[in-house]
Tab-separated table of C-alpha atoms in Angstrom:
chain	number	residue	atom	x	y	z
A	1	UNK	CA	0.000	0.000	0.000
A	2	UNK	CA	2.777	2.436	0.937
A	3	UNK	CA	4.779	1.566	-2.145
A	4	UNK	CA	1.764	2.164	-4.393
A	5	UNK	CA	1.015	5.659	-3.038
A	6	UNK	CA	4.474	6.802	-1.966
A	7	UNK	CA	5.165	8.706	-5.179
A	8	UNK	CA	1.701	10.287	-5.579
A	9	UNK	CA	0.199	10.866	-2.149
A	10	UNK	CA	-2.364	13.291	-3.594
A	11	UNK	CA	-4.437	10.333	-4.837
A	12	UNK	CA	-5.404	9.406	-1.298
A	13	UNK	CA	-9.095	9.998	-0.622
A	14	UNK	CA	-10.297	12.315	2.120
A	15	UNK	CA	-13.218	10.279	3.504
A	16	UNK	CA	-15.470	11.586	6.239
A	17	UNK	CA	-15.175	9.704	9.533
A	18	UNK	CA	-18.938	9.168	9.607
A	19	UNK	CA	-18.801	7.256	6.312
A	20	UNK	CA	-15.828	5.077	7.195
A	21	UNK	CA	-15.665	2.448	9.881
A	22	UNK	CA	-15.671	-1.218	10.622
A	23	UNK	CA	-17.782	-3.610	8.540
A	24	UNK	CA	-20.303	-5.417	10.692
A	25	UNK	CA	-22.575	-8.206	9.497
A	26	UNK	CA	-25.367	-9.907	11.413
A	27	UNK	CA	-27.172	-12.971	10.132
A	28	UNK	CA	-30.348	-14.688	11.238
A	29	UNK	CA	-31.538	-18.044	9.910
A	30	UNK	CA	-35.096	-19.378	10.021
A	31	UNK	CA	-35.872	-23.016	9.292
A	32	UNK	CA	-39.529	-23.728	8.409
A	33	UNK	CA	-40.682	-27.337	8.309
A	34	UNK	CA	-40.919	-27.362	4.472
A	35	UNK	CA	-37.100	-27.788	4.234
A	36	UNK	CA	-36.575	-24.209	3.061
A	37	UNK	CA	-34.091	-21.779	4.643
A	38	UNK	CA	-34.729	-18.071	5.274
A	39	UNK	CA	-31.582	-15.968	5.686
A	40	UNK	CA	-31.794	-12.387	6.931
A	41	UNK	CA	-28.545	-10.421	6.787
A	42	UNK	CA	-27.874	-6.913	8.046
A	43	UNK	CA	-24.584	-5.398	6.878
A	44	UNK	CA	-23.304	-2.155	8.396
A	45	UNK	CA	-20.601	-0.184	6.601
A	46	UNK	CA	-19.822	3.025	8.404
A	47	UNK	CA	-23.193	4.596	9.084
A	48	UNK	CA	-25.035	2.806	6.247
A	49	UNK	CA	-27.212	-0.252	6.872
A	50	UNK	CA	-27.719	-2.698	3.999
A	51	UNK	CA	-30.362	-5.357	4.782
A	52	UNK	CA	-30.956	-8.372	2.553
A	53	UNK	CA	-33.443	-11.232	2.680
A	54	UNK	CA	-32.813	-14.564	0.961
A	55	UNK	CA	-34.928	-17.718	0.749
A	56	UNK	CA	-33.557	-21.035	-0.503
A	57	UNK	CA	-36.388	-23.313	-1.613
A	58	UNK	CA	-35.519	-26.350	-3.754
A	59	UNK	CA	-33.707	-24.927	-6.821
A	60	UNK	CA	-35.063	-21.375	-6.387
A	61	UNK	CA	-33.217	-18.523	-4.722
A	62	UNK	CA	-35.378	-15.461	-4.071
A	63	UNK	CA	-35.794	-12.675	-1.565
A	64	UNK	CA	-36.388	-8.984	-0.904
A	65	UNK	CA	-34.174	-5.931	-1.042
A	66	UNK	CA	-34.818	-2.281	-0.317
A	67	UNK	CA	-32.890	0.576	-1.868
A	68	UNK	CA	-35.301	3.388	-2.606
A	69	UNK	CA	-38.347	1.056	-2.530
A	70	UNK	CA	-38.943	-2.643	-1.856
A	71	UNK	CA	-38.071	-5.048	-4.656
A	72	UNK	CA	-38.649	-8.773	-5.071
A	73	UNK	CA	-36.013	-10.788	-6.902
A	74	UNK	CA	-35.770	-14.433	-7.946
A	75	UNK	CA	-32.972	-16.346	-9.644
A	76	UNK	CA	-33.612	-19.646	-11.415
A	77	UNK	CA	-31.101	-22.444	-11.832
A	78	UNK	CA	-30.647	-21.734	-15.585
A	79	UNK	CA	-29.578	-18.116	-14.997
A	80	UNK	CA	-32.935	-16.438	-15.709
A	81	UNK	CA	-33.642	-13.589	-13.285
A	82	UNK	CA	-36.963	-12.096	-12.221
A	83	UNK	CA	-37.443	-8.690	-10.586
A	84	UNK	CA	-40.737	-7.172	-9.431
A	85	UNK	CA	-41.081	-3.550	-8.312
A	86	UNK	CA	-43.888	-1.049	-7.888
A	87	UNK	CA	-44.082	1.838	-10.361
A	88	UNK	CA	-44.379	5.299	-8.844
A	89	UNK	CA	-46.416	6.831	-11.685
A	90	UNK	CA	-49.070	4.112	-12.049
A	91	UNK	CA	-48.812	2.407	-8.655
A	92	UNK	CA	-48.836	-1.000	-10.401
A	93	UNK	CA	-46.287	-3.788	-10.295
A	94	UNK	CA	-43.732	-4.217	-13.089
A	95	UNK	CA	-42.108	-7.640	-13.563
A	96	UNK	CA	-38.802	-7.837	-15.481
A	97	UNK	CA	-37.363	-11.121	-16.778
A	98	UNK	CA	-33.707	-11.169	-17.884
A	99	UNK	CA	-32.698	-14.253	-19.846
A	100	UNK	CA	-29.252	-15.638	-20.564
A	101	UNK	CA	-29.911	-15.295	-24.317
A	102	UNK	CA	-29.780	-11.494	-23.989
A	103	UNK	CA	-33.546	-10.982	-24.100
A	104	UNK	CA	-35.298	-8.726	-21.574
A	105	UNK	CA	-39.066	-9.123	-21.145
A	106	UNK	CA	-41.126	-6.693	-19.074
A	107	UNK	CA	-44.666	-7.506	-17.940
A	108	UNK	CA	-46.566	-4.317	-17.156
A	109	UNK	CA	-49.456	-3.837	-14.783
A	110	UNK	CA	-51.673	-2.840	-17.707
A	111	UNK	CA	-51.233	-6.257	-19.367
A	112	UNK	CA	-48.762	-5.319	-22.122
A	113	UNK	CA	-45.620	-7.316	-22.951
A	114	UNK	CA	-42.446	-5.273	-23.561
A	115	UNK	CA	-39.414	-6.935	-25.154
A	116	UNK	CA	-35.944	-5.575	-25.812
A	117	UNK	CA	-32.509	-6.911	-26.682
A	118	UNK	CA	-29.386	-6.262	-24.641
A	119	UNK	CA	-27.577	-5.126	-27.809
A	120	UNK	CA	-29.784	-2.039	-27.877
A	121	UNK	CA	-27.883	-0.716	-24.838
A	122	UNK	CA	-24.390	-1.871	-25.802
A	123	UNK	CA	-24.036	-0.789	-29.447
A	124	UNK	CA	-27.008	1.395	-30.394
A	125	UNK	CA	-27.198	2.804	-33.900
A	126	UNK	CA	-29.279	5.666	-35.253
A	127	UNK	CA	-32.233	3.574	-36.406
A	128	UNK	CA	-31.808	0.559	-34.144
A	129	UNK	CA	-34.772	-0.759	-32.199
A	130	UNK	CA	-34.913	0.095	-28.499
A	131	UNK	CA	-37.881	-2.038	-27.499
A	132	UNK	CA	-41.282	-3.199	-28.701
A	133	UNK	CA	-44.659	-3.461	-26.989
A	134	UNK	CA	-47.172	-6.214	-27.834
A	135	UNK	CA	-50.679	-5.223	-26.778
A	136	UNK	CA	-53.632	-7.436	-25.965
A	137	UNK	CA	-54.968	-7.009	-29.518
A	138	UNK	CA	-51.802	-8.314	-31.175
A	139	UNK	CA	-50.638	-4.842	-32.229
A	140	UNK	CA	-46.871	-4.203	-32.117
A	141	UNK	CA	-45.498	-0.761	-31.171
A	142	UNK	CA	-41.789	-0.381	-31.959
A	143	UNK	CA	-39.570	2.383	-30.552
A	144	UNK	CA	-36.223	3.272	-32.181
A	145	UNK	CA	-33.204	5.253	-31.037
A	146	UNK	CA	-33.956	8.251	-33.299
A	147	UNK	CA	-37.254	8.865	-31.471
A	148	UNK	CA	-39.555	7.464	-34.153
A	149	UNK	CA	-42.422	5.088	-33.392
A	150	UNK	CA	-43.879	2.391	-35.650
A	151	UNK	CA	-47.283	0.801	-35.075
A	152	UNK	CA	-47.883	-2.516	-36.887
A	153	UNK	CA	-51.320	-4.143	-36.983
A	154	UNK	CA	-52.485	-7.636	-37.876
A	155	UNK	CA	-54.376	-6.407	-40.972
A	156	UNK	CA	-51.209	-4.926	-42.494
A	157	UNK	CA	-52.061	-1.329	-41.614
A	158	UNK	CA	-49.177	0.751	-40.255
A	159	UNK	CA	-48.674	4.098	-38.584
A	160	UNK	CA	-45.361	5.966	-38.361
A	161	UNK	CA	-44.483	8.816	-35.990
A	162	UNK	CA	-41.640	11.137	-36.951
A	163	UNK	CA	-41.027	14.891	-36.656
A	164	UNK	CA	-44.144	15.280	-34.477
A	165	UNK	CA	-46.359	13.913	-37.252
A	166	UNK	CA	-48.251	10.635	-37.682
A	167	UNK	CA	-48.443	8.988	-41.106
A	168	UNK	CA	-50.957	6.158	-41.432
A	169	UNK	CA	-51.249	3.572	-44.207
A	170	UNK	CA	-54.159	1.144	-44.406
A	171	UNK	CA	-54.131	-2.355	-45.865
A	172	UNK	CA	-55.091	-1.048	-49.348
A	173	UNK	CA	-52.243	1.470	-49.492
A	174	UNK	CA	-54.148	4.695	-48.773
A	175	UNK	CA	-52.128	7.177	-46.698
A	176	UNK	CA	-52.979	10.095	-44.447
A	177	UNK	CA	-50.782	12.441	-42.409
A	178	UNK	CA	-51.817	14.035	-39.137
A	179	UNK	CA	-49.853	16.809	-37.506
A	180	UNK	CA	-50.622	20.474	-37.340
A	181	UNK	CA	-53.080	19.754	-40.116
A	182	UNK	CA	-54.501	16.620	-41.711
A	183	UNK	CA	-53.401	15.847	-45.281
A	184	UNK	CA	-54.174	13.148	-47.811
A	185	UNK	CA	-50.972	11.693	-49.301
A	186	UNK	CA	-50.340	9.768	-52.466
A	187	UNK	CA	-51.259	6.105	-52.003
A	188	UNK	CA	-48.728	3.302	-51.863
A	189	UNK	CA	-48.714	1.062	-54.931
A	190	UNK	CA	-50.189	-2.382	-54.286
A	191	UNK	CA	-50.369	-5.584	-56.330
A	192	UNK	CA	-52.702	-8.508	-55.591
A	193	UNK	CA	-52.844	-11.982	-57.097
A	194	UNK	CA	-54.685	-15.204	-56.297
A	195	UNK	CA	-52.788	-18.483	-56.371
A	196	UNK	CA	-54.749	-20.941	-58.577
A	197	UNK	CA	-53.559	-23.995	-56.603
A	198	UNK	CA	-54.126	-22.904	-52.981
A	199	UNK	CA	-56.647	-20.124	-53.752
A	200	UNK	CA	-54.688	-17.860	-51.403
A	201	UNK	CA	-54.801	-14.147	-52.228
A	202	UNK	CA	-51.398	-12.435	-51.954
A	203	UNK	CA	-51.075	-8.633	-51.668
A	204	UNK	CA	-47.704	-6.874	-51.995
A	205	UNK	CA	-47.265	-3.209	-51.125
A	206	UNK	CA	-44.522	-0.859	-52.179
A	207	UNK	CA	-43.519	-0.319	-48.525
A	208	UNK	CA	-42.556	-4.051	-48.267
A	209	UNK	CA	-45.673	-5.184	-46.416
A	210	UNK	CA	-47.069	-8.561	-47.523
A	211	UNK	CA	-50.475	-10.015	-46.624
A	212	UNK	CA	-51.834	-13.454	-47.560
A	213	UNK	CA	-55.492	-14.410	-47.146
A	214	UNK	CA	-55.769	-18.211	-47.250
A	215	UNK	CA	-58.725	-20.236	-48.452
A	216	UNK	CA	-59.810	-21.009	-44.875
A	217	UNK	CA	-59.769	-17.224	-44.136
A	218	UNK	CA	-56.564	-17.267	-42.097
A	219	UNK	CA	-54.551	-14.057	-42.476
A	220	UNK	CA	-50.757	-13.953	-42.708
A	221	UNK	CA	-48.988	-10.561	-42.473
A	222	UNK	CA	-45.282	-9.761	-42.812
A	223	UNK	CA	-44.154	-6.224	-42.075
A	224	UNK	CA	-41.020	-4.661	-43.541
A	225	UNK	CA	-38.906	-5.176	-40.387
A	226	UNK	CA	-39.589	-8.939	-40.436
A	227	UNK	CA	-42.416	-9.015	-37.888
A	228	UNK	CA	-44.784	-11.895	-38.661
A	229	UNK	CA	-48.460	-12.056	-37.665
A	230	UNK	CA	-50.881	-14.946	-38.167
A	231	UNK	CA	-54.588	-14.532	-37.396
A	232	UNK	CA	-56.944	-17.521	-37.221
A	233	UNK	CA	-60.039	-17.746	-39.403
A	234	UNK	CA	-62.409	-16.809	-36.566
A	235	UNK	CA	-60.050	-14.084	-35.296
A	236	UNK	CA	-59.777	-15.658	-31.825
A	237	UNK	CA	-56.043	-16.433	-32.027
A	238	UNK	CA	-53.250	-14.076	-33.081
A	239	UNK	CA	-49.582	-15.133	-33.166
A	240	UNK	CA	-46.809	-12.488	-33.332
A	241	UNK	CA	-43.210	-13.489	-34.083
A	242	UNK	CA	-39.908	-11.725	-34.699
A	243	UNK	CA	-36.393	-13.120	-34.915
A	244	UNK	CA	-34.485	-12.906	-31.585
A	245	UNK	CA	-37.721	-12.056	-29.737
A	246	UNK	CA	-40.141	-14.261	-27.826
A	247	UNK	CA	-43.291	-15.345	-29.725
A	248	UNK	CA	-46.589	-14.029	-28.359
A	249	UNK	CA	-50.040	-15.572	-28.804
A	250	UNK	CA	-53.270	-13.700	-28.056
A	251	UNK	CA	-56.336	-15.825	-27.283
A	252	UNK	CA	-59.738	-14.166	-27.494
A	253	UNK	CA	-62.546	-16.146	-25.891
A	254	UNK	CA	-62.971	-19.700	-27.085
A	255	UNK	CA	-63.738	-22.886	-25.202
A	256	UNK	CA	-62.454	-23.169	-21.642
A	257	UNK	CA	-60.141	-26.128	-21.205
A	258	UNK	CA	-59.177	-27.950	-18.044
A	259	UNK	CA	-59.291	-26.466	-14.558
A	260	UNK	CA	-55.806	-24.936	-14.887
A	261	UNK	CA	-56.897	-22.928	-17.955
A	262	UNK	CA	-56.728	-19.264	-16.966
A	263	UNK	CA	-59.389	-18.388	-19.538
A	264	UNK	CA	-62.016	-19.221	-16.920
A	265	UNK	CA	-60.638	-16.412	-14.722
A	266	UNK	CA	-60.145	-13.827	-17.489
A	267	UNK	CA	-62.770	-11.135	-16.997
A	268	UNK	CA	-62.650	-9.940	-20.628
A	269	UNK	CA	-62.058	-13.352	-22.208
A	270	UNK	CA	-58.530	-12.417	-23.316
A	271	UNK	CA	-55.270	-14.235	-22.491
A	272	UNK	CA	-51.816	-13.220	-23.787
A	273	UNK	CA	-49.262	-16.047	-23.865
A	274	UNK	CA	-45.522	-15.326	-24.126
A	275	UNK	CA	-43.186	-18.232	-24.937
A	276	UNK	CA	-39.706	-17.497	-23.565
A	277	UNK	CA	-36.576	-19.145	-25.022
A	278	UNK	CA	-35.847	-21.040	-21.769
A	279	UNK	CA	-39.180	-22.903	-21.953
A	280	UNK	CA	-41.155	-20.621	-19.616
A	281	UNK	CA	-44.755	-19.832	-20.549
A	282	UNK	CA	-46.116	-16.495	-19.316
A	283	UNK	CA	-49.911	-16.138	-19.263
A	284	UNK	CA	-51.269	-12.597	-18.861
A	285	UNK	CA	-54.942	-11.872	-18.183
A	286	UNK	CA	-57.276	-9.587	-16.238
A	287	UNK	CA	-59.386	-10.882	-13.370
A	288	UNK	CA	-62.025	-9.462	-11.074
A	289	UNK	CA	-61.454	-9.229	-7.328
A	290	UNK	CA	-63.472	-11.403	-4.951
A	291	UNK	CA	-66.012	-8.636	-4.361
A	292	UNK	CA	-65.961	-7.746	-8.123
A	293	UNK	CA	-65.178	-4.132	-7.282
A	294	UNK	CA	-61.894	-3.812	-9.213
A	295	UNK	CA	-59.884	-5.496	-11.935
A	296	UNK	CA	-56.225	-6.445	-11.681
A	297	UNK	CA	-53.776	-7.833	-14.211
A	298	UNK	CA	-52.147	-11.190	-13.420
A	299	UNK	CA	-48.981	-12.679	-14.938
A	300	UNK	CA	-48.649	-16.440	-14.441
A	301	UNK	CA	-45.161	-17.857	-15.051
A	302	UNK	CA	-45.186	-21.594	-15.770
A	303	UNK	CA	-41.642	-22.916	-15.608
A	304	UNK	CA	-40.410	-25.890	-17.628
A	305	UNK	CA	-39.524	-27.748	-14.401
A	306	UNK	CA	-43.127	-27.467	-13.118
A	307	UNK	CA	-42.762	-24.433	-10.860
A	308	UNK	CA	-45.367	-21.655	-10.991
A	309	UNK	CA	-45.010	-17.966	-10.017
A	310	UNK	CA	-47.943	-15.580	-9.888
A	311	UNK	CA	-47.381	-11.801	-10.146
A	312	UNK	CA	-50.359	-9.496	-9.591
A	313	UNK	CA	-50.519	-5.857	-10.608
A	314	UNK	CA	-51.336	-4.895	-6.996
A	315	UNK	CA	-47.991	-6.305	-5.824
A	316	UNK	CA	-48.889	-9.825	-4.665
A	317	UNK	CA	-46.413	-12.558	-5.632
A	318	UNK	CA	-46.937	-16.295	-5.022
A	319	UNK	CA	-44.062	-18.761	-5.437
A	320	UNK	CA	-44.721	-22.500	-5.837
A	321	UNK	CA	-41.739	-24.714	-6.665
A	322	UNK	CA	-41.936	-27.951	-8.642
A	323	UNK	CA	-41.808	-30.205	-5.555
A	324	UNK	CA	-44.404	-28.052	-3.786
A	325	UNK	CA	-46.683	-28.320	-6.809
A	326	UNK	CA	-46.414	-32.122	-6.653
A	327	UNK	CA	-47.488	-32.071	-3.007
A	328	UNK	CA	-50.400	-29.742	-3.742
A	329	UNK	CA	-51.644	-32.004	-6.530
A	330	UNK	CA	-52.396	-34.619	-3.860
A	331	UNK	CA	-55.014	-32.330	-2.263
A	332	UNK	CA	-56.896	-29.388	-3.766
A	333	UNK	CA	-54.309	-28.626	-6.466
A	334	UNK	CA	-51.835	-25.826	-7.070
A	335	UNK	CA	-54.217	-23.714	-9.188
A	336	UNK	CA	-56.590	-23.100	-6.284
A	337	UNK	CA	-53.585	-22.410	-4.071
A	338	UNK	CA	-52.477	-19.570	-6.333
A	339	UNK	CA	-55.772	-17.707	-6.108
A	340	UNK	CA	-56.633	-18.379	-2.461
A	341	UNK	CA	-56.020	-16.021	0.426
A	342	UNK	CA	-52.508	-15.762	1.840
A	343	UNK	CA	-53.461	-17.059	5.290
A	344	UNK	CA	-55.211	-20.072	3.726
A	345	UNK	CA	-52.229	-21.257	1.669
A	346	UNK	CA	-50.492	-24.470	2.641
A	347	UNK	CA	-46.968	-25.110	3.866
A	348	UNK	CA	-44.208	-24.409	1.356
A	349	UNK	CA	-46.124	-21.710	-0.552
A	350	UNK	CA	-44.459	-18.312	-0.182
A	351	UNK	CA	-46.494	-15.104	-0.492
A	352	UNK	CA	-44.824	-11.727	-1.065
A	353	UNK	CA	-46.424	-8.296	-0.737
A	354	UNK	CA	-44.161	-6.130	-2.881
A	355	UNK	CA	-46.045	-2.953	-2.005
A	356	UNK	CA	-45.294	-3.347	1.725
A	357	UNK	CA	-42.013	-5.243	1.264
A	358	UNK	CA	-43.112	-8.304	3.241
A	359	UNK	CA	-42.572	-12.044	2.752
A	360	UNK	CA	-44.971	-14.459	4.461
A	361	UNK	CA	-45.244	-18.243	4.904
A	362	UNK	CA	-47.041	-20.750	7.172
A	363	UNK	CA	-45.537	-24.235	7.497
A	364	UNK	CA	-47.394	-27.458	8.240
A	365	UNK	CA	-46.753	-27.030	11.979
A	366	UNK	CA	-48.762	-23.764	11.897
A	367	UNK	CA	-45.653	-21.650	12.472
A	368	UNK	CA	-45.950	-18.205	10.856
A	369	UNK	CA	-42.939	-16.384	9.415
A	370	UNK	CA	-43.001	-12.684	8.478
A	371	UNK	CA	-39.850	-11.221	6.905
A	372	UNK	CA	-39.582	-7.583	5.806
A	373	UNK	CA	-37.310	-5.922	3.261
A	374	UNK	CA	-35.698	-3.725	5.931
A	375	UNK	CA	-34.347	-6.833	7.706
A	376	UNK	CA	-36.979	-7.137	10.421
A	377	UNK	CA	-38.524	-10.524	11.162
A	378	UNK	CA	-41.553	-11.679	13.099
A	379	UNK	CA	-42.276	-15.273	14.018
A	380	UNK	CA	-45.404	-16.791	15.566
A	381	UNK	CA	-44.567	-20.262	16.796
A	382	UNK	CA	-47.443	-22.654	17.347
A	383	UNK	CA	-47.675	-24.221	20.863
A	384	UNK	CA	-46.207	-27.686	21.259
A	385	UNK	CA	-48.773	-30.505	21.430
A	386	UNK	CA	-49.392	-32.059	24.862
A	387	UNK	CA	-47.537	-35.337	25.335
A	388	UNK	CA	-49.694	-38.473	25.246
A	389	UNK	CA	-49.015	-40.809	28.201
A	390	UNK	CA	-49.493	-44.471	27.386
A	391	UNK	CA	-49.375	-47.617	29.502
A	392	UNK	CA	-48.052	-50.917	28.220
A	393	UNK	CA	-50.931	-52.931	29.724
A	394	UNK	CA	-53.858	-50.543	29.676
A	395	UNK	CA	-53.044	-48.414	26.611
A	396	UNK	CA	-53.719	-44.712	26.852
A	397	UNK	CA	-54.612	-43.412	30.305
A	398	UNK	CA	-58.136	-42.052	30.570
A	399	UNK	CA	-58.894	-38.463	31.485
A	400	UNK	CA	-60.308	-39.434	34.893
A	401	UNK	CA	-57.075	-41.275	35.700
A	402	UNK	CA	-55.024	-38.220	34.790
A	403	UNK	CA	-56.929	-36.160	37.345
A	404	UNK	CA	-56.072	-38.518	40.189
A	405	UNK	CA	-53.503	-37.259	42.640
A	406	UNK	CA	-50.213	-39.007	43.089
A	407	UNK	CA	-51.341	-40.435	46.434
A	408	UNK	CA	-54.508	-41.915	44.908
A	409	UNK	CA	-52.552	-43.476	42.070
A	410	UNK	CA	-50.134	-45.072	44.513
A	411	UNK	CA	-52.932	-46.494	46.696
A	412	UNK	CA	-54.933	-47.773	43.674
A	413	UNK	CA	-54.521	-51.593	43.446
A	414	UNK	CA	-53.427	-53.338	40.308
A	415	UNK	CA	-56.227	-55.363	38.686
A	416	UNK	CA	-53.974	-58.279	37.759
A	417	UNK	CA	-51.528	-58.765	40.633
A	418	UNK	CA	-53.298	-56.893	43.431
A	419	UNK	CA	-50.090	-55.143	44.326
A	420	UNK	CA	-49.859	-51.429	44.815
A	421	UNK	CA	-48.617	-49.316	41.960
A	422	UNK	CA	-45.521	-47.970	43.602
A	423	UNK	CA	-42.954	-46.070	41.594
A	424	UNK	CA	-40.017	-48.286	40.874
A	425	UNK	CA	-36.608	-46.800	41.542
A	426	UNK	CA	-34.681	-46.039	38.388
A	427	UNK	CA	-31.000	-46.945	38.682
A	428	UNK	CA	-28.661	-44.176	37.854
A	429	UNK	CA	-26.478	-44.989	34.900
A	430	UNK	CA	-23.010	-43.652	34.610
A	431	UNK	CA	-22.701	-41.192	31.769
A	432	UNK	CA	-20.952	-42.625	28.759
A	433	UNK	CA	-17.952	-40.779	27.387
A	434	UNK	CA	-18.846	-38.441	24.557
A	435	UNK	CA	-16.774	-38.620	21.391
A	436	UNK	CA	-16.797	-34.997	20.350
A	437	UNK	CA	-14.313	-35.303	17.500
A	438	UNK	CA	-13.444	-38.632	15.819
A	439	UNK	CA	-9.759	-39.388	15.737
A	440	UNK	CA	-8.496	-39.454	12.135
A	441	UNK	CA	-6.205	-42.332	11.258
A	442	UNK	CA	-3.743	-40.147	9.411
A	443	UNK	CA	-3.147	-37.865	12.450
A	444	UNK	CA	-2.191	-40.100	15.420
A	445	UNK	CA	-0.810	-37.183	17.451
A	446	UNK	CA	-4.282	-35.581	17.898
A	447	UNK	CA	-5.597	-35.882	21.460
A	448	UNK	CA	-9.083	-34.972	22.625
A	449	UNK	CA	-10.440	-34.409	26.123
A	450	UNK	CA	-14.050	-35.593	26.713
A	451	UNK	CA	-16.341	-34.406	29.506
A	452	UNK	CA	-19.331	-36.128	31.074
A	453	UNK	CA	-21.823	-33.261	30.776
A	454	UNK	CA	-22.482	-32.276	27.146
A	455	UNK	CA	-24.041	-28.914	28.084
A	456	UNK	CA	-20.851	-26.864	27.984
A	457	UNK	CA	-17.669	-28.418	26.790
A	458	UNK	CA	-14.167	-27.416	25.802
A	459	UNK	CA	-12.198	-29.005	23.008
A	460	UNK	CA	-8.466	-29.009	23.508
A	461	UNK	CA	-6.304	-29.787	20.505
A	462	UNK	CA	-2.786	-30.798	21.414
A	463	UNK	CA	-0.354	-30.896	18.539
A	464	UNK	CA	2.980	-32.613	19.078
A	465	UNK	CA	5.738	-32.954	16.555
A	466	UNK	CA	7.301	-36.305	15.782
């Protein structure tokens, strides 16, 4: 250290005494009966306190942290990371998924899916894409680095924003500009032709937009940036794809499938499905509250390993691992567990209130664990069950026998032998020596002192040289 700064002592920092000091770390571990571990750490550096909450459950590592506001974070075994935080402007929860492939997916509280590539931050160009938003109608809104906005619809219609003006083009090529004043522009040249074999009608526009109407009335649309859209014949399914982005499917109404189908909980009959590259399926829908007074947006993450995470727009997060889901399938099922009340959920199901920065869980022994983002914990331990006294000859002792006094039990005759039930003296056994540390074979010079009482003990290690 002295050699490094001897020649240039002016590089030494003048740090305030209140911001410098010893590093202190305090840890607290909680062990619920579901085999999970809750670790609460409080780190003090100078006058700053940095709390952190971690939960290890099966292959999931998640917890809470608080910088300017509480945040929930979760890290999967394949490197995918999830972060949930409350937005100050809307007051709704925003979930962000960061994948190892360089894709970032944001799930908003309004039900939209936002996708962006990590390259947009590393090497941005003038017209490179920053991010895109896929709405519940299958419409794609693309934002670029030069400030322009492109709106792409399933019918092939587009709308471009540049220089504070909107320019719209419909599927037939007609254009209109809206800014300070509304103007009709020259139409875009279009060419249409019907394939005699498949009877599909193909339309090509001069702005590189292609639409194909198949015989069964399915509609295929390819926009000039490579975005693909496929609409079913009845219009109830829309698939949106783009290279290096996650495919999105929009389901509108339709038949309700099995009990786990979220369509039965969608208030508007609309479900948006996002297929991530790591095999995770994200289902987004709107549901009514229990009293039907308000509507919230729900994102349901179905992992490839069987785990399920629910993120609500009001800040509620429910974590069910794959092993916990298997246990829940033996009773009412995991789907009912996700949408039940927090105090009614079974052991192993973690509930997080991101708005208040609180993590909550009840194990199968009715022990309650409350952990907060600021490092505080609160535990409510259930009382131990009363021991059951049994007799070898008579089985369990009746309640009226328990109420007898010691004198009455001694004077009560035995039904078989007629002798009095006197307490038999228990011989005192000598305490056995306690092997605190096993003697390794490769270290014969290690000697250990053992004590009779294992309450407090001292281990003396004597090392002697050969």
